[in-house]
Short mmCIF file of C-alpha atoms in Angstrom, two decimals:
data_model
loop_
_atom_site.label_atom_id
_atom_site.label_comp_id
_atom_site.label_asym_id
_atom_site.label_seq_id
_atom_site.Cartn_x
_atom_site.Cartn_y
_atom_site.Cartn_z
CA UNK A 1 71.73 98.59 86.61
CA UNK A 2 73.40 101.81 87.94
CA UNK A 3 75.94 101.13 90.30
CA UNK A 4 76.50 103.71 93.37
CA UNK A 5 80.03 103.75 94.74
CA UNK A 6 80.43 105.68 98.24
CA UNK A 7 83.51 107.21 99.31
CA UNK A 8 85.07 110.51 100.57
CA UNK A 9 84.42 112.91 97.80
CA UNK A 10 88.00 114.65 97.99
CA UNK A 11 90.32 111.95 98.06
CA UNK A 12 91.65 109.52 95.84
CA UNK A 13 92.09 106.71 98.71
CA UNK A 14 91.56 103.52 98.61
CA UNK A 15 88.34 103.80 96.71
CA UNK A 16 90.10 105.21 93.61
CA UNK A 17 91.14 100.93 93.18
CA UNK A 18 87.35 100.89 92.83
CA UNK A 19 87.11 103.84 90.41
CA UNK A 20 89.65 102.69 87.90
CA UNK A 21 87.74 99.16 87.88
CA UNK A 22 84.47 100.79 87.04
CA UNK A 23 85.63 103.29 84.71
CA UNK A 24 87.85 100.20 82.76
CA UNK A 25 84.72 98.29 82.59
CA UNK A 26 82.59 101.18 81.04
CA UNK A 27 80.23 100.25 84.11
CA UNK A 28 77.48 103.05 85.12
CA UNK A 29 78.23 104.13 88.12
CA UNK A 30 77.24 107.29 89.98
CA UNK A 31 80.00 108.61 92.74
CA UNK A 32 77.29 109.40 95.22
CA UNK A 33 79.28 111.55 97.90
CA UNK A 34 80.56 113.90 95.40
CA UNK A 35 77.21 115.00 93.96
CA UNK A 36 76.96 117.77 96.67
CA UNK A 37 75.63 118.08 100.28
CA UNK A 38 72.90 115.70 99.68
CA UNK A 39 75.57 112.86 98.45
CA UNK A 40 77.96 113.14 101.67
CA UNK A 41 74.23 112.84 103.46
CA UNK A 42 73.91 110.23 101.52
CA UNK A 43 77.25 108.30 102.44
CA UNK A 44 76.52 108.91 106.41
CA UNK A 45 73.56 107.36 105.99
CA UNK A 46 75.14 104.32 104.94
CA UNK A 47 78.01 104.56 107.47
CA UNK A 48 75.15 104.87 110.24
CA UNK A 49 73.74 101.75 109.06
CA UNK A 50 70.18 102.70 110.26
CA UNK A 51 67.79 99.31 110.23
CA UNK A 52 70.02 96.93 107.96
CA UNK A 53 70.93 93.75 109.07
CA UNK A 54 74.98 94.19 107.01
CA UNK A 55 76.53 97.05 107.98
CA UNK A 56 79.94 97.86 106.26
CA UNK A 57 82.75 99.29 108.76
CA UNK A 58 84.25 101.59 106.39
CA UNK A 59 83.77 103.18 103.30
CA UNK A 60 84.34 102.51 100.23
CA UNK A 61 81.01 100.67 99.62
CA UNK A 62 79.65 99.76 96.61
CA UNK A 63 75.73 99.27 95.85
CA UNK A 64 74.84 96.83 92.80
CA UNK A 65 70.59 96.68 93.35
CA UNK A 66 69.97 95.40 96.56
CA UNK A 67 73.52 94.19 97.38
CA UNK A 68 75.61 96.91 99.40
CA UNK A 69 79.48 95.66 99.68
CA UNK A 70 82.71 97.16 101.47
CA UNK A 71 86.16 96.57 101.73
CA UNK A 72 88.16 97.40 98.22
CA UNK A 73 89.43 93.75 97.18
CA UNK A 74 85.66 92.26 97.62
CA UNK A 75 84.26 95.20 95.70
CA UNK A 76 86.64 93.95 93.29
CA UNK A 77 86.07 90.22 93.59
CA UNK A 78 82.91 90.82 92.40
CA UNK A 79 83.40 93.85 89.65
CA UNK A 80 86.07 91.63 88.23
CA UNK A 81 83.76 88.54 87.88
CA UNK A 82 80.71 90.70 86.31
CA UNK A 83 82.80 92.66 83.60
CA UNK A 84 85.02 90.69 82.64
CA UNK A 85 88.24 92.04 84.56
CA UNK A 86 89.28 89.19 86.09
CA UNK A 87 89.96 85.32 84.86
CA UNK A 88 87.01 83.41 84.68
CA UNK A 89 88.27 80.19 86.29
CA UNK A 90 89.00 79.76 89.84
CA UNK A 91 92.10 79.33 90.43
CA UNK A 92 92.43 82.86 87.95
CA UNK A 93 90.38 84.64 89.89
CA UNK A 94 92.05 83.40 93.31
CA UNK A 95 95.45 84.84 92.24
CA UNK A 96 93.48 87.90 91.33
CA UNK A 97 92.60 88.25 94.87
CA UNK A 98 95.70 87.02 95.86
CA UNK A 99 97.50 90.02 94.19
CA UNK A 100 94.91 92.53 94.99
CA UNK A 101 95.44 91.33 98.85
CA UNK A 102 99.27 91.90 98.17
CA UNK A 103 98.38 95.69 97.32
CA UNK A 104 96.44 96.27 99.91
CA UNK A 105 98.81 94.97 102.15
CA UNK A 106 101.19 97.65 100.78
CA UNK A 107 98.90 100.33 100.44
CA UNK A 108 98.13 100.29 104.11
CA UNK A 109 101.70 100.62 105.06
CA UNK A 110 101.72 103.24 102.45
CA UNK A 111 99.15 105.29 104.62
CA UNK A 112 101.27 104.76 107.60
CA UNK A 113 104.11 106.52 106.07
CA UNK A 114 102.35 109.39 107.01
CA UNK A 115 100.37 107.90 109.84
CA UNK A 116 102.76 105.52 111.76
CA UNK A 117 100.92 106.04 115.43
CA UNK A 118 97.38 106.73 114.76
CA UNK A 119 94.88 107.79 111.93
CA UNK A 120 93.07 110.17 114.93
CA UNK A 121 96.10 112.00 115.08
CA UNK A 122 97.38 114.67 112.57
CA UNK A 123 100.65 113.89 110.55
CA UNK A 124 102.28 117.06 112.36
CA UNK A 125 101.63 114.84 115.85
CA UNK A 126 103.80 111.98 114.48
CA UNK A 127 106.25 113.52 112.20
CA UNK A 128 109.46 111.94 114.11
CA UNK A 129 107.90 108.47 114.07
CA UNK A 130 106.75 109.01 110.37
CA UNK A 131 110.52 109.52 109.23
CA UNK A 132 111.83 106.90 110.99
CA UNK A 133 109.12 104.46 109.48
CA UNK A 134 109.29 105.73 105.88
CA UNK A 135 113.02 105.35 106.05
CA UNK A 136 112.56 101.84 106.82
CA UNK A 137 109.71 101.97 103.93
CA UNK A 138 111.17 103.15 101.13
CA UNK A 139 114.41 101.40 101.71
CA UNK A 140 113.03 98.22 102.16
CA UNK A 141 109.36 97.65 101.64
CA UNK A 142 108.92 99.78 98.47
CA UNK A 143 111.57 97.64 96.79
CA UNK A 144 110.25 94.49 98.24
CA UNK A 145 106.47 94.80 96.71
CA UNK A 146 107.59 96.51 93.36
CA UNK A 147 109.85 93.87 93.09
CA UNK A 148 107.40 91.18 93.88
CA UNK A 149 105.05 92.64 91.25
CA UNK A 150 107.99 93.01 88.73
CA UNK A 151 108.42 88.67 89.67
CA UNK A 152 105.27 88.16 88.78
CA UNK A 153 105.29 90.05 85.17
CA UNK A 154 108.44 88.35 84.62
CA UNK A 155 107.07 85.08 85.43
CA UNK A 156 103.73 85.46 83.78
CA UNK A 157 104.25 82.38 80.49
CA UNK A 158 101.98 84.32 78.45
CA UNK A 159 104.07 87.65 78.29
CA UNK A 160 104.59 90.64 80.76
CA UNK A 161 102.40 92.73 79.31
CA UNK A 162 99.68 92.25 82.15
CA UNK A 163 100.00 90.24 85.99
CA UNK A 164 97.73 87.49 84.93
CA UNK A 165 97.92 85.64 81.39
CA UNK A 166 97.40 87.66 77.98
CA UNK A 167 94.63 90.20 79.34
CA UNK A 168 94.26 92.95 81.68
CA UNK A 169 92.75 92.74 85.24
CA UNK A 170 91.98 94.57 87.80
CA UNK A 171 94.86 94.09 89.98
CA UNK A 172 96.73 95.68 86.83
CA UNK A 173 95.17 98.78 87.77
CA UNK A 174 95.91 98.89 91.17
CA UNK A 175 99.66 98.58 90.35
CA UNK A 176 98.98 101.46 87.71
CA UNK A 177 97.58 103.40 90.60
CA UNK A 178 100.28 102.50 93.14
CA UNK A 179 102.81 103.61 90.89
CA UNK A 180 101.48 106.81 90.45
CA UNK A 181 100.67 107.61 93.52
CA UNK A 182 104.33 107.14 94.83
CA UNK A 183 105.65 109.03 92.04
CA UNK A 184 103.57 111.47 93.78
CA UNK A 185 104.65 110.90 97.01
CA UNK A 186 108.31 110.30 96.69
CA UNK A 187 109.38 111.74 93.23
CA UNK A 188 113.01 111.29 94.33
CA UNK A 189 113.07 108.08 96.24
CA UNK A 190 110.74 106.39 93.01
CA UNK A 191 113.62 107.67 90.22
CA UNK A 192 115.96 104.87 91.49
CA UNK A 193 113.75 102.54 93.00
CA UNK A 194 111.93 102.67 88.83
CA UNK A 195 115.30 101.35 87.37
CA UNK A 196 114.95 97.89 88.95
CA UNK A 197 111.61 97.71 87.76
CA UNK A 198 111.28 98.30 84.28
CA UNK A 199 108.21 95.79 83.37
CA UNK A 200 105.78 97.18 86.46
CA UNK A 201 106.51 101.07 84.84
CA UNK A 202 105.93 99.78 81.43
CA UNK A 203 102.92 98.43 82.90
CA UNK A 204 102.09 101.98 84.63
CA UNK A 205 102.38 103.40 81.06
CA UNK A 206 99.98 100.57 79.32
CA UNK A 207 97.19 101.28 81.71
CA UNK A 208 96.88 105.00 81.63
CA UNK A 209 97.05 104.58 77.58
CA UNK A 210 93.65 102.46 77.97
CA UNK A 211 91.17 104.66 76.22
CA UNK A 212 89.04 104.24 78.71
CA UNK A 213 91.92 105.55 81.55
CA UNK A 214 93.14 107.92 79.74
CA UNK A 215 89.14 109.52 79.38
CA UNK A 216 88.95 109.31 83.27
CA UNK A 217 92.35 110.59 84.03
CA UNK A 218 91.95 113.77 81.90
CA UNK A 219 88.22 114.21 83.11
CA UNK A 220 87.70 116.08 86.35
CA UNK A 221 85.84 112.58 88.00
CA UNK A 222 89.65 111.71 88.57
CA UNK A 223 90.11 113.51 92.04
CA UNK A 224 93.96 114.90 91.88
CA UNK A 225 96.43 113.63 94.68
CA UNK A 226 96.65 115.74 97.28
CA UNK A 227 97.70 115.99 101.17
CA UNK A 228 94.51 113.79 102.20
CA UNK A 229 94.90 110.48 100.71
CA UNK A 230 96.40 107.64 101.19
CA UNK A 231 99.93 109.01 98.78
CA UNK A 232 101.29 112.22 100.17
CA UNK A 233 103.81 114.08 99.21
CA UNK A 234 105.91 115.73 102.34
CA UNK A 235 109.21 116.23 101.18
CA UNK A 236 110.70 115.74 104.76
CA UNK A 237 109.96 111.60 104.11
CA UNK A 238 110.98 111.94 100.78
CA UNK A 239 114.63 110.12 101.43
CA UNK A 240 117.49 111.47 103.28
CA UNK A 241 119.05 113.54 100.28
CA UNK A 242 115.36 114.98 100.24
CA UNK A 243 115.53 116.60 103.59
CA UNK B 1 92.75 65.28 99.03
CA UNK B 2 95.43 65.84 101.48
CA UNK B 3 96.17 69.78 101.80
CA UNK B 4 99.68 70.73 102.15
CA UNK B 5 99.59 74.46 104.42
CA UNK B 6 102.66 76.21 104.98
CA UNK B 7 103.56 78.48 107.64
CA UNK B 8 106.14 79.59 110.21
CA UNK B 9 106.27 76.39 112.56
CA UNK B 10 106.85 78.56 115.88
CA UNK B 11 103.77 80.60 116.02
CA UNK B 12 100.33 80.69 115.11
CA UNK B 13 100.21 84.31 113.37
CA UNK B 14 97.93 85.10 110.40
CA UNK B 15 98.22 80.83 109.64
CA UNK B 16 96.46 80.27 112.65
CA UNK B 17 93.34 81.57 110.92
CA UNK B 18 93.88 79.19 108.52
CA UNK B 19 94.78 76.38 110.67
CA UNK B 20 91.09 77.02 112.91
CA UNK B 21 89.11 76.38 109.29
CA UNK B 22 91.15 73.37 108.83
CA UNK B 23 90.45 71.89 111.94
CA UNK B 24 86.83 73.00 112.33
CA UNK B 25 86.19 71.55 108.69
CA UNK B 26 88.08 68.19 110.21
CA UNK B 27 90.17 68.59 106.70
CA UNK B 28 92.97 66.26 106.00
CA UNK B 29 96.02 68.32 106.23
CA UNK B 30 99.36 68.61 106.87
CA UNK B 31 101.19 71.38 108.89
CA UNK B 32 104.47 71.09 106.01
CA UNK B 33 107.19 73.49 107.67
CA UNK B 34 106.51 71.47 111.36
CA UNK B 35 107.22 67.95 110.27
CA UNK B 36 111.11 69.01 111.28
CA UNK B 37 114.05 70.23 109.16
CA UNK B 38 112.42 68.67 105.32
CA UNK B 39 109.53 71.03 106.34
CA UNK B 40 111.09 73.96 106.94
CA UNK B 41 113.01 73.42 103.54
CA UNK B 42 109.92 73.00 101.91
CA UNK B 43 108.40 76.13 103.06
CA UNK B 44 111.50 77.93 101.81
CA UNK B 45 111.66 76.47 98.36
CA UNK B 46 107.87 77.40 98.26
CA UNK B 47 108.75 80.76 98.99
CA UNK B 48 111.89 80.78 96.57
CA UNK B 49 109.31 79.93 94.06
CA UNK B 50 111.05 78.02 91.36
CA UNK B 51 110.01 77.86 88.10
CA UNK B 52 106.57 78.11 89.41
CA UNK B 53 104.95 81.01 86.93
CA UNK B 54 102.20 82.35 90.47
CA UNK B 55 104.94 82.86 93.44
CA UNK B 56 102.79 84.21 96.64
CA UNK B 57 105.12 87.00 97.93
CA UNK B 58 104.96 85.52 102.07
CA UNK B 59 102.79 83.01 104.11
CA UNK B 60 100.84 81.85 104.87
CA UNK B 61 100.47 79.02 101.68
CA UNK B 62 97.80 76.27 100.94
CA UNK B 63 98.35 74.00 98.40
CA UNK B 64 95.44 72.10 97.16
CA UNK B 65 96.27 69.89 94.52
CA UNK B 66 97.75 71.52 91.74
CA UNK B 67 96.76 74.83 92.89
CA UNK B 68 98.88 76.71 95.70
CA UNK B 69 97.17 80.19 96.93
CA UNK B 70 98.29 82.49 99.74
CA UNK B 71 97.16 85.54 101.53
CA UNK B 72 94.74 84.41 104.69
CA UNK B 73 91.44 86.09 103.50
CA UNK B 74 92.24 84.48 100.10
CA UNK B 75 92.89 81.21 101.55
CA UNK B 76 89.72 81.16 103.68
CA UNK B 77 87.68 82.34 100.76
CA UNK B 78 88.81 79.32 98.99
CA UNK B 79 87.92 76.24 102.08
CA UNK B 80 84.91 78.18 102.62
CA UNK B 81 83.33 77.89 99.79
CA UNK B 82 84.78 73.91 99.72
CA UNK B 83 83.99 72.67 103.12
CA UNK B 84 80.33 74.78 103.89
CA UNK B 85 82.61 77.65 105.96
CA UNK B 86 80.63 80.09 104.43
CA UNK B 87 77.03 80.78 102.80
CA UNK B 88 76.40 79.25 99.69
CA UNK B 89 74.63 82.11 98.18
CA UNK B 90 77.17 84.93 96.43
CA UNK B 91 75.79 87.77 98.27
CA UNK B 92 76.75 85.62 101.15
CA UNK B 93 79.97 84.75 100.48
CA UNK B 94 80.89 88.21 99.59
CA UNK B 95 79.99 89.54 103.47
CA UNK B 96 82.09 86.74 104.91
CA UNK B 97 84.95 87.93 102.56
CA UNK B 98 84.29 91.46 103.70
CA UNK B 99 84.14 90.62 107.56
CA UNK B 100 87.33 88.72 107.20
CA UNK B 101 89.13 91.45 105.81
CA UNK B 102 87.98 93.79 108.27
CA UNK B 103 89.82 91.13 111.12
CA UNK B 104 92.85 90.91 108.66
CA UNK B 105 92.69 95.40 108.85
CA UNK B 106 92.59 95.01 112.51
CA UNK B 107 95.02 91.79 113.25
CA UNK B 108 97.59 94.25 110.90
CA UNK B 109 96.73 97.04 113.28
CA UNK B 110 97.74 94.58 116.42
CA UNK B 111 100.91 93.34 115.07
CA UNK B 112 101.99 97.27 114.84
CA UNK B 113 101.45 97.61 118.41
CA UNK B 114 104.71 96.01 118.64
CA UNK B 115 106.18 96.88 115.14
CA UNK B 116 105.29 100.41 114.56
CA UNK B 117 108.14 101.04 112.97
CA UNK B 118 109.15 98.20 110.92
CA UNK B 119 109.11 94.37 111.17
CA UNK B 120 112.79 94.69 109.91
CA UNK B 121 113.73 96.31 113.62
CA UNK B 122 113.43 94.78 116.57
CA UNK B 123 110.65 95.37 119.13
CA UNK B 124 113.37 96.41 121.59
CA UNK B 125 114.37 98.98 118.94
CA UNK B 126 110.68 100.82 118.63
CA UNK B 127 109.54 100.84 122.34
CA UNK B 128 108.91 104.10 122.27
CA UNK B 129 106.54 104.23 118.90
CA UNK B 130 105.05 101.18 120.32
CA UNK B 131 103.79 102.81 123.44
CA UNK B 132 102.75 105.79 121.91
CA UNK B 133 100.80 103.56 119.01
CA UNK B 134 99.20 100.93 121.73
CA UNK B 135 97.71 103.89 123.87
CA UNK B 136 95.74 105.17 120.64
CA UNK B 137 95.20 101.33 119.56
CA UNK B 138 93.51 100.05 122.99
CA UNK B 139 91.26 103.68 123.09
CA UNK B 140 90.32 103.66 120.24
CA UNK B 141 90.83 100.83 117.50
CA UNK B 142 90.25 97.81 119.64
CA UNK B 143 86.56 99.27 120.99
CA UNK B 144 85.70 100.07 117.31
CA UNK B 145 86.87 97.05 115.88
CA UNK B 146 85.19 94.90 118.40
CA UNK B 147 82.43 97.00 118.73
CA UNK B 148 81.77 96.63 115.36
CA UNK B 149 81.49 92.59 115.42
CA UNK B 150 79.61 92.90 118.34
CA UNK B 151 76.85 95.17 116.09
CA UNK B 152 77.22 92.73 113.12
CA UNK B 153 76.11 89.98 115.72
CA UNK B 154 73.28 92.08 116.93
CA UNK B 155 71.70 92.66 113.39
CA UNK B 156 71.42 89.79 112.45
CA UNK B 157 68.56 88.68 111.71
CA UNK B 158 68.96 84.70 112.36
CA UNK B 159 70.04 85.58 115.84
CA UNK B 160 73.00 86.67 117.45
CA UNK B 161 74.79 83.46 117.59
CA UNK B 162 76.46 83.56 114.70
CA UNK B 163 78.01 86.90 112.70
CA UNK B 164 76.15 85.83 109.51
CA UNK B 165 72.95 83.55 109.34
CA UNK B 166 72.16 80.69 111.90
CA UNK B 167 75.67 78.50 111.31
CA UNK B 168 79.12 78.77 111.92
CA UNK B 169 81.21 80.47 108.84
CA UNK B 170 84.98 81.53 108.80
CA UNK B 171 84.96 85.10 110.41
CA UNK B 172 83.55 83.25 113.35
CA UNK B 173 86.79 81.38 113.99
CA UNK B 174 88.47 84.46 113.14
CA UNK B 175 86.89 86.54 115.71
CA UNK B 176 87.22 83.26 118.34
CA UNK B 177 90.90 83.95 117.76
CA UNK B 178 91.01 87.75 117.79
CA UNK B 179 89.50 87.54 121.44
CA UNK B 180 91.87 84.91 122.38
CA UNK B 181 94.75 86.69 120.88
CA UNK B 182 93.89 89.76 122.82
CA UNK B 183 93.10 88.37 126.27
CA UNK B 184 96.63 86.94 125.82
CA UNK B 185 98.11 90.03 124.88
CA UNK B 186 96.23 92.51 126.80
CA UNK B 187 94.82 90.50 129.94
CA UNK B 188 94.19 93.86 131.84
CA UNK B 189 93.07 96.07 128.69
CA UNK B 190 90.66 93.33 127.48
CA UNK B 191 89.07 93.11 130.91
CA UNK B 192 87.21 96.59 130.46
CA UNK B 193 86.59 96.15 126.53
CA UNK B 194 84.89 92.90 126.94
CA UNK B 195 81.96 94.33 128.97
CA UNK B 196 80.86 96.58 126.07
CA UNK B 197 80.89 93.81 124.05
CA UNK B 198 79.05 90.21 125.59
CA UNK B 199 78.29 88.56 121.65
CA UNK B 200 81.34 88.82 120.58
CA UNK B 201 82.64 87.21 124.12
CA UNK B 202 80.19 84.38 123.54
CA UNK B 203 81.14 84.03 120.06
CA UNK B 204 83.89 83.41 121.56
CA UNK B 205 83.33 81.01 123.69
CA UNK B 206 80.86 78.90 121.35
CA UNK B 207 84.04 78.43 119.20
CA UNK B 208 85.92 77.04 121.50
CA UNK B 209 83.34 74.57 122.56
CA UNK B 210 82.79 73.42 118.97
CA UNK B 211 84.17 69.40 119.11
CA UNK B 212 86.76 69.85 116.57
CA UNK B 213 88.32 73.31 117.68
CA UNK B 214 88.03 71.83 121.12
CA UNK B 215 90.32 68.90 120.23
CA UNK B 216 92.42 71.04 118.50
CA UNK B 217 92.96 73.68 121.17
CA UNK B 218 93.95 70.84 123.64
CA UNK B 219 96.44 69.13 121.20
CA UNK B 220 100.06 69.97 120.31
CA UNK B 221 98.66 71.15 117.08
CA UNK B 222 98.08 74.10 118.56
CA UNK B 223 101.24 76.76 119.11
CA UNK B 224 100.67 78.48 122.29
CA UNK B 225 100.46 81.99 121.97
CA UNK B 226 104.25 83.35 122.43
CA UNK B 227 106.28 86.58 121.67
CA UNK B 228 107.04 86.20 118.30
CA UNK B 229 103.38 86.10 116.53
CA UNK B 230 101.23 88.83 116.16
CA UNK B 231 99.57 89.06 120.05
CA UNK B 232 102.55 89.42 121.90
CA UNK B 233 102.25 90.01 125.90
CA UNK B 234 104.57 93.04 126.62
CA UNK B 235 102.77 93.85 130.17
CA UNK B 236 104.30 97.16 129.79
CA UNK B 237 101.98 98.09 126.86
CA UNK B 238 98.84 96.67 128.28
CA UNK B 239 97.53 100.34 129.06
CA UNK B 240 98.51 103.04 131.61
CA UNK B 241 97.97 101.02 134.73
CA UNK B 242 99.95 98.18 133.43
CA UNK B 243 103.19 100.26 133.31
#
């Protein structure tokens, strides 16, 4: 089976979580909105919903036969349970979704860095509120999560080589991917946040050595960061020394 | 099995989505951190962590035996699966895990009408930001949000009782609270929104005639809505008129 994943064709976002899960699993997968004019048609349609009785809010979506999903930690309830990147038990696979929940939690106030009023209005609309909040961020919440993640490594009996038990899963990836994309965002702020968090940037490294990562992130399916996403980089919220 | 949940004792918050699947399962429970002072230091040592190897990184907590999960979506996945919450079938138990994250998007998108800033200030210290964010939030988010339950409600295909198939599952009690938590917080705002939207109103009100939730709602169990949860009544962000 062919999987097709739906998402905005020029950002990374939150359905690049979903992109580093299928590409680690080897899965085939075609990223339907980026295959031209008739792709993006193709992701409207689903957005509009047209005569189906479950209708997603929001991409990203994911199609697996005749099951269409949304929302980026159920995509990956279920990629994790078919290939094999997640534990098999339940209580694994709970604190699988328990972690991934704990990155989404912090990738959403990651997006309101740059979008502390409203996603309807521009960043330039809500630049005074957006310092004030990404003071408060990267002060406090950036070492609060990392930190968390770092706990959990640390605390991990079999090793902290991955977040759960001898093996890597998926929410490894996403804390690949959140690392990178604030070492996008705020070079400066992450270059002394890093040195209380040595095991989550050794994990960073271990991930995008995967052979499998490290095809995808030199390929041109791996959509570069840029001033859409969720990880910006505006050097005005960059810290106060950054100003 | 007696559950152990643990949660702030002095508001309902993201818990109380947990507490409504409790009570409409008729569970055996036990609300830890409000059995006085021992509960309260029980909820903090759960938090501390120990030498527990899986810490949750904030409440809400359940503890089920041996096994102790947090994050609300993750929590609910768990009971529904356990006590007939949700379809039995995977396709659907992976669209009540996608509607449930789509309330937890939108209850985080409430609790920053009063926070849009940081939870680490104080509302008093973001009154500004929280105006500015609660004029975009009652336009636009809480129409599309609720809108969008109200559409799930309409297409389905086993009626429009119930958001999925012809029983009661989890997001139902989550949307029974989301309209609560709003009439409370935005009396005057709500009373426009709710005639776009008469399912999800008698969604509403079907909860809340359910036996157990009933009982529940009438006992001391319940926390009354208050300023300190996530649908706070600030009369002077309940839209233009209310100022």
């Amino acid at each position: 089976m062919r999987y097709e994943f739906f998402y905005w064709p020029s950002i990374q976002g939150r359905g690049e979580f979903v992109r580093l899960a299928l590409e680690e699993a080897g899965a085939d997968y075609v990223d339907v909105a980026r295959k031209g004019e008739r792709g993006m048609q193709a992701l409207f349609k689903m957005m509009e919903g047209g005569r189906a009785e479950r209708v997603p809010l929001a991409p990203p979506f994911l199609k697996a036969g005749k099951l269409v999903m949304a929302q980026t930690a159920n995509i990956l309830l279920y990629l994790g349970a078919r290939h094999g990147l997640a534990p098999a038990n339940e209580a694994g696979r709970l604190w699988a979704n328990q972690l991934q929940l704990t990155v989404a939690d912090f990738v959403d106030e990651t997006h309101n860095t740059h979008h502390p009023i409203a996603s309807s209005l521009y960043y330039e609309d809500q630049k005074r509120e957006a310092r004030r909040y990404t003071d408060c961020y990267l002060k406090l919440r950036v070492p609060k999560f990392l930190g968390y993640f770092e706990d959990v490594l640390t605390r991990n009996r079999r090793g902290d080589r991955w977040l759960i038990g001898a093996r890597l899963s998926y929410p490894d990836l996403s804390v690949f991917q959140v690392v990178a994309g604030l070492r996008y965002a705020f070079p400066r702020s992450m270059k002394r946040v890093e040195r209380a968090i040595p095991r989550v940037v050794e994990l960073h490294d271990r991930v995008a050595e995967r052979p499998r990562i490290a095809a995808y992130l030199a390929s041109d399916r791996r959509i570069p960061f840029n001033e859409m996403g969720v990880f910006r980089r505006y050097p005005e919220l960059d810290g106060k020394a950054g100003r």
